[in-house]
PDB file of C-alpha atoms in Angstrom:
ATOM      1  CA  MET A 101     124.260 126.592 110.203  1.00 39.00           C
ATOM      2  CA  ALA A 102     123.075 123.247 108.861  1.00 46.00           C
ATOM      3  CA  ARG A 103     121.811 120.753 111.414  1.00 49.00           C
ATOM      4  CA  VAL A 104     124.312 117.944 111.958  1.00 56.00           C
ATOM      5  CA  GLY A 105     123.266 114.746 110.233  1.00 83.00           C
ATOM      6  CA  LEU A 106     120.861 116.338 107.799  1.00 90.00           C
ATOM      7  CA  THR A 107     121.821 116.122 104.153  1.00 93.00           C
ATOM      8  CA  ALA A 108     119.932 116.509 100.905  1.00 93.00           C
ATOM      9  CA  GLU A 109     120.069 112.728 100.464  1.00 95.00           C
ATOM     10  CA  ARG A 110     118.740 112.048 103.964  1.00 95.00           C
ATOM     11  CA  LEU A 111     115.930 114.540 103.381  1.00 95.00           C
ATOM     12  CA  ALA A 112     115.053 112.911 100.051  1.00 97.00           C
ATOM     13  CA  ARG A 113     114.925 109.459 101.662  1.00 97.00           C
ATOM     14  CA  ALA A 114     112.811 110.730 104.553  1.00 96.00           C
ATOM     15  CA  GLY A 115     110.585 112.513 102.041  1.00 97.00           C
ATOM     16  CA  ALA A 116     110.239 109.278 100.069  1.00 98.00           C
ATOM     17  CA  ASP A 117     109.220 107.450 103.241  1.00 98.00           C
ATOM     18  CA  LEU A 118     106.699 110.181 104.002  1.00 97.00           C
ATOM     19  CA  ALA A 119     105.365 109.925 100.442  1.00 97.00           C
ATOM     20  CA  ASP A 120     104.805 106.186 100.920  1.00 98.00           C
ATOM     21  CA  GLU A 121     103.011 106.782 104.227  1.00 97.00           C
ATOM     22  CA  ALA A 122     100.951 109.891 103.512  1.00 97.00           C
ATOM     23  CA  GLY A 123     101.040 110.372  99.733  1.00 96.00           C
ATOM     24  CA  PHE A 124     103.452 112.190  97.469  1.00 97.00           C
ATOM     25  CA  ASP A 125     101.253 115.292  97.454  1.00 95.00           C
ATOM     26  CA  GLN A 126     101.749 115.607 101.224  1.00 95.00           C
ATOM     27  CA  VAL A 127     105.533 115.937 100.999  1.00 96.00           C
ATOM     28  CA  THR A 128     106.718 119.452 101.801  1.00 95.00           C
ATOM     29  CA  VAL A 129     109.730 121.019 103.448  1.00 94.00           C
ATOM     30  CA  SER A 130     107.458 121.948 106.367  1.00 94.00           C
ATOM     31  CA  ALA A 131     106.329 118.336 106.804  1.00 94.00           C
ATOM     32  CA  LEU A 132     109.944 117.157 106.853  1.00 94.00           C
ATOM     33  CA  ALA A 133     110.920 119.847 109.344  1.00 92.00           C
ATOM     34  CA  ARG A 134     108.176 118.561 111.656  1.00 93.00           C
ATOM     35  CA  HIS A 135     109.419 114.994 111.122  1.00 90.00           C
ATOM     36  CA  PHE A 136     112.970 115.919 112.145  1.00 90.00           C
ATOM     37  CA  GLY A 137     111.880 118.348 114.869  1.00 90.00           C
ATOM     38  CA  VAL A 138     113.719 121.270 113.318  1.00 91.00           C
ATOM     39  CA  LYS A 139     112.783 124.673 111.989  1.00 91.00           C
ATOM     40  CA  VAL A 140     111.894 124.864 108.314  1.00 91.00           C
ATOM     41  CA  ALA A 141     114.692 127.357 107.702  1.00 90.00           C
ATOM     42  CA  SER A 142     117.301 124.794 108.763  1.00 87.00           C
ATOM     43  CA  LEU A 143     116.358 122.565 105.823  1.00 91.00           C
ATOM     44  CA  TYR A 144     116.896 125.275 103.227  1.00 91.00           C
ATOM     45  CA  SER A 145     120.646 124.761 103.353  1.00 88.00           C
ATOM     46  CA  HIS A 146     119.971 121.288 101.869  1.00 93.00           C
ATOM     47  CA  VAL A 147     116.979 121.818  99.569  1.00 93.00           C
ATOM     48  CA  ARG A 148     115.845 125.000  97.822  1.00 92.00           C
ATOM     49  CA  ASN A 149     112.095 124.471  98.300  1.00 93.00           C
ATOM     50  CA  SER A 150     109.380 121.813  98.250  1.00 92.00           C
ATOM     51  CA  GLN A 151     109.674 121.406  94.476  1.00 94.00           C
ATOM     52  CA  ASP A 152     113.401 120.716  94.794  1.00 95.00           C
ATOM     53  CA  LEU A 153     112.617 118.150  97.496  1.00 96.00           C
ATOM     54  CA  ARG A 154     109.958 116.510  95.309  1.00 96.00           C
ATOM     55  CA  THR A 155     112.388 116.375  92.381  1.00 97.00           C
ATOM     56  CA  ARG A 156     115.006 114.692  94.583  1.00 97.00           C
ATOM     57  CA  ILE A 157     112.418 112.105  95.646  1.00 98.00           C
ATOM     58  CA  ALA A 158     111.495 111.504  92.004  1.00 98.00           C
ATOM     59  CA  LEU A 159     115.155 110.966  91.115  1.00 98.00           C
ATOM     60  CA  LEU A 160     115.550 108.560  94.030  1.00 98.00           C
ATOM     61  CA  ALA A 161     112.466 106.610  92.940  1.00 98.00           C
ATOM     62  CA  LEU A 162     113.624 106.413  89.318  1.00 98.00           C
ATOM     63  CA  GLU A 163     117.003 105.112  90.482  1.00 98.00           C
ATOM     64  CA  GLU A 164     115.505 102.500  92.819  1.00 98.00           C
ATOM     65  CA  LEU A 165     113.099 101.327  90.144  1.00 97.00           C
ATOM     66  CA  ALA A 166     115.824 101.133  87.482  1.00 97.00           C
ATOM     67  CA  ASP A 167     118.098  99.154  89.814  1.00 98.00           C
ATOM     68  CA  ARG A 168     115.313  96.686  90.550  1.00 98.00           C
ATOM     69  CA  ALA A 169     114.490  96.351  86.863  1.00 97.00           C
ATOM     70  CA  ALA A 170     118.119  95.772  85.902  1.00 97.00           C
ATOM     71  CA  ASP A 171     118.429  93.026  88.514  1.00 98.00           C
ATOM     72  CA  ALA A 172     115.179  91.395  87.397  1.00 97.00           C
ATOM     73  CA  LEU A 173     116.063  91.506  83.699  1.00 97.00           C
ATOM     74  CA  ALA A 174     119.548  90.022  83.983  1.00 95.00           C
ATOM     75  CA  GLY A 175     119.712  86.895  81.827  1.00 95.00           C
ATOM     76  CA  ARG A 176     116.104  87.096  80.642  1.00 96.00           C
ATOM     77  CA  ALA A 177     114.627  87.561  77.179  1.00 94.00           C
ATOM     78  CA  GLY A 178     111.282  87.547  75.406  1.00 95.00           C
ATOM     79  CA  LYS A 179     108.140  87.086  77.464  1.00 97.00           C
ATOM     80  CA  ASP A 180     110.179  86.197  80.538  1.00 97.00           C
ATOM     81  CA  ALA A 181     111.885  89.612  80.382  1.00 97.00           C
ATOM     82  CA  LEU A 182     108.629  91.410  79.611  1.00 98.00           C
ATOM     83  CA  THR A 183     106.960  89.789  82.631  1.00 98.00           C
ATOM     84  CA  ALA A 184     109.932  90.536  84.881  1.00 98.00           C
ATOM     85  CA  LEU A 185     109.898  94.223  83.944  1.00 98.00           C
ATOM     86  CA  ALA A 186     106.142  94.509  84.352  1.00 98.00           C
ATOM     87  CA  ASP A 187     106.273  92.795  87.740  1.00 98.00           C
ATOM     88  CA  VAL A 188     109.021  95.136  88.929  1.00 98.00           C
ATOM     89  CA  TYR A 189     106.869  98.180  88.180  1.00 97.00           C
ATOM     90  CA  ARG A 190     103.770  96.650  89.754  1.00 98.00           C
ATOM     91  CA  ASP A 191     105.575  95.391  92.856  1.00 98.00           C
ATOM     92  CA  TYR A 192     107.388  98.693  93.365  1.00 98.00           C
ATOM     93  CA  ALA A 193     104.129 100.626  93.093  1.00 98.00           C
ATOM     94  CA  ARG A 194     102.478  98.338  95.632  1.00 97.00           C
ATOM     95  CA  GLU A 195     105.396  98.510  98.075  1.00 98.00           C
ATOM     96  CA  HIS A 196     106.131 102.213  97.584  1.00 98.00           C
ATOM     97  CA  PRO A 197     103.026 104.027  96.329  1.00 97.00           C
ATOM     98  CA  GLY A 198     104.402 107.463  97.165  1.00 98.00           C
ATOM     99  CA  ARG A 199     107.726 106.817  95.509  1.00 98.00           C
ATOM    100  CA  TYR A 200     105.930 105.369  92.487  1.00 98.00           C
ATOM    101  CA  ALA A 201     103.859 108.561  92.249  1.00 97.00           C
ATOM    102  CA  ALA A 202     107.091 110.564  92.530  1.00 98.00           C
ATOM    103  CA  ALA A 203     108.586 108.623  89.617  1.00 97.00           C
ATOM    104  CA  GLN A 204     105.796 110.092  87.459  1.00 96.00           C
ATOM    105  CA  LEU A 205     106.775 113.683  88.287  1.00 97.00           C
ATOM    106  CA  ARG A 206     107.437 115.747  85.191  1.00 96.00           C
ATOM    107  CA  LEU A 207     111.084 116.787  85.238  1.00 97.00           C
ATOM    108  CA  ASP A 208     112.688 119.566  83.273  1.00 96.00           C
ATOM    109  CA  PRO A 209     114.545 118.246  80.202  1.00 96.00           C
ATOM    110  CA  GLU A 210     118.032 118.622  81.671  1.00 97.00           C
ATOM    111  CA  THR A 211     117.126 116.882  84.933  1.00 97.00           C
ATOM    112  CA  ALA A 212     115.239 114.145  83.070  1.00 96.00           C
ATOM    113  CA  ALA A 213     118.205 113.469  80.793  1.00 96.00           C
ATOM    114  CA  ALA A 214     120.540 113.142  83.788  1.00 96.00           C
ATOM    115  CA  SER A 215     118.104 110.910  85.705  1.00 97.00           C
ATOM    116  CA  ASP A 216     117.621 107.150  85.539  1.00 97.00           C
ATOM    117  CA  GLY A 217     114.624 107.700  83.259  1.00 95.00           C
ATOM    118  CA  PRO A 218     116.700 106.965  80.136  1.00 96.00           C
ATOM    119  CA  ARG A 219     117.821 103.699  81.773  1.00 96.00           C
ATOM    120  CA  HIS A 220     114.185 102.631  81.945  1.00 94.00           C
ATOM    121  CA  ALA A 221     113.743 103.289  78.237  1.00 93.00           C
ATOM    122  CA  GLN A 222     117.000 101.459  77.404  1.00 95.00           C
ATOM    123  CA  MET A 223     115.911  98.379  79.341  1.00 96.00           C
ATOM    124  CA  THR A 224     112.520  98.384  77.657  1.00 96.00           C
ATOM    125  CA  ARG A 225     114.166  98.745  74.254  1.00 95.00           C
ATOM    126  CA  ALA A 226     116.492  95.844  75.084  1.00 94.00           C
ATOM    127  CA  ILE A 227     113.439  93.666  75.724  1.00 95.00           C
ATOM    128  CA  LEU A 228     111.861  94.825  72.472  1.00 94.00           C
ATOM    129  CA  ARG A 229     114.921  93.840  70.450  1.00 90.00           C
ATOM    130  CA  GLY A 230     113.929  90.280  71.307  1.00 91.00           C
ATOM    131  CA  TYR A 231     110.666  90.923  69.487  1.00 95.00           C
ATOM    132  CA  ASP A 232     112.548  92.199  66.426  1.00 91.00           C
ATOM    133  CA  LEU A 233     110.925  95.634  66.369  1.00 92.00           C
ATOM    134  CA  ALA A 234     112.630  98.423  64.447  1.00 89.00           C
ATOM    135  CA  GLU A 235     111.974 102.156  64.675  1.00 92.00           C
ATOM    136  CA  PRO A 236     109.485 103.778  64.807  1.00 95.00           C
ATOM    137  CA  ASP A 237     107.621 100.673  66.000  1.00 95.00           C
ATOM    138  CA  GLN A 238     110.022 100.263  68.913  1.00 95.00           C
ATOM    139  CA  THR A 239     109.149 103.724  70.214  1.00 95.00           C
ATOM    140  CA  HIS A 240     105.439 103.002  69.799  1.00 96.00           C
ATOM    141  CA  ALA A 241     105.914  99.760  71.762  1.00 96.00           C
ATOM    142  CA  VAL A 242     107.850 101.507  74.561  1.00 95.00           C
ATOM    143  CA  ARG A 243     104.961 103.941  74.919  1.00 95.00           C
ATOM    144  CA  LEU A 244     102.399 101.137  74.808  1.00 97.00           C
ATOM    145  CA  LEU A 245     104.138  99.140  77.547  1.00 97.00           C
ATOM    146  CA  GLY A 246     104.570 102.173  79.762  1.00 95.00           C
ATOM    147  CA  SER A 247     100.922 103.108  79.311  1.00 97.00           C
ATOM    148  CA  VAL A 248      99.640  99.627  80.056  1.00 98.00           C
ATOM    149  CA  PHE A 249     101.888  99.063  83.081  1.00 97.00           C
ATOM    150  CA  HIS A 250     101.138 102.484  84.559  1.00 96.00           C
ATOM    151  CA  GLY A 251      97.440 102.354  83.741  1.00 97.00           C
ATOM    152  CA  TYR A 252      96.925  98.929  85.267  1.00 97.00           C
ATOM    153  CA  VAL A 253      98.966  99.723  88.369  1.00 96.00           C
ATOM    154  CA  SER A 254      97.210 103.060  88.900  1.00 95.00           C
ATOM    155  CA  LEU A 255      93.755 101.535  88.570  1.00 96.00           C
ATOM    156  CA  GLU A 256      94.679  98.651  90.844  1.00 95.00           C
ATOM    157  CA  LEU A 257      96.184 100.916  93.521  1.00 93.00           C
ATOM    158  CA  GLY A 258      93.144 103.161  93.330  1.00 93.00           C
ATOM    159  CA  GLY A 259      90.836 100.222  94.048  1.00 93.00           C
ATOM    160  CA  GLY A 260      89.421 100.144  90.537  1.00 92.00           C
ATOM    161  CA  PHE A 261      89.515  96.354  90.340  1.00 92.00           C
ATOM    162  CA  SER A 262      88.622  95.503  93.927  1.00 88.00           C
ATOM    163  CA  HIS A 263      84.894  95.089  93.430  1.00 88.00           C
ATOM    164  CA  SER A 264      84.782  92.367  90.826  1.00 89.00           C
ATOM    165  CA  ALA A 265      86.050  88.935  89.905  1.00 90.00           C
ATOM    166  CA  PRO A 266      88.287  87.479  88.604  1.00 92.00           C
ATOM    167  CA  ASP A 267      91.294  88.070  90.795  1.00 91.00           C
ATOM    168  CA  THR A 268      93.662  90.835  89.660  1.00 94.00           C
ATOM    169  CA  GLU A 269      96.549  88.344  89.478  1.00 94.00           C
ATOM    170  CA  GLU A 270      94.701  86.435  86.788  1.00 95.00           C
ATOM    171  CA  THR A 271      93.970  89.620  84.871  1.00 96.00           C
ATOM    172  CA  TRP A 272      97.595  90.772  85.175  1.00 97.00           C
ATOM    173  CA  SER A 273      98.785  87.468  83.752  1.00 97.00           C
ATOM    174  CA  ARG A 274      96.319  87.744  80.865  1.00 97.00           C
ATOM    175  CA  VAL A 275      97.393  91.333  80.161  1.00 98.00           C
ATOM    176  CA  LEU A 276     101.035  90.227  79.929  1.00 98.00           C
ATOM    177  CA  ASP A 277     100.084  87.309  77.666  1.00 98.00           C
ATOM    178  CA  ALA A 278      98.227  89.738  75.395  1.00 98.00           C
ATOM    179  CA  LEU A 279     101.170  92.155  75.300  1.00 98.00           C
ATOM    180  CA  ASP A 280     103.554  89.322  74.441  1.00 98.00           C
ATOM    181  CA  ALA A 281     101.262  88.138  71.624  1.00 98.00           C
ATOM    182  CA  LEU A 282     100.916  91.684  70.295  1.00 97.00           C
ATOM    183  CA  LEU A 283     104.664  92.266  70.338  1.00 98.00           C
ATOM    184  CA  ARG A 284     105.323  88.947  68.537  1.00 96.00           C
ATOM    185  CA  ASN A 285     102.749  89.869  65.874  1.00 96.00           C
ATOM    186  CA  TRP A 286     103.237  93.634  65.724  1.00 95.00           C
ATOM    187  CA  PRO A 287     100.988  95.074  63.018  1.00 90.00           C
ATOM    188  CA  ALA A 288     102.611  96.463  59.900  1.00 83.00           C
ATOM    189  CA  PRO A 289     102.090 100.212  59.348  1.00 78.00           C
TER     190      PRO A 289
END
């Protein structure tokens, strides 16, 4: 019988909290069972295995991140929208490093299509319409932005910029200025 009060959603949220505290790679069904003071077997009525749990955390993170991005982008365009989206990703990664790592989890195609991942791409494409990019350049730009945001955030979180000046805030601002300039002057094929 399932333990009263435990649900797949509650386990995913607790797993997300654990990911932020200990790292996404430390999230297992066994770790959650210890957290709730229950036997591992009692959690299997809610999640199939640790991979299922990790997928649920990834879906939660993608949803949270998409909701934040949608709120931040409302009424914005151009560089203002680009900066808002970039800041959402960076702030989320700083506040929730485990969840951010979960959002990078490779999902099977069916799960990915049903997730909030496509919402992220749609919001990025909406920003790019303000830069008047058509396909395939729009897809190239979506990939570029994702790579730059993720690369910068990952290096920053890993301490890659902590041993040198100038301040990372200044660099972040310059990176966004450079992206805006590139998008306004996108090179012809």
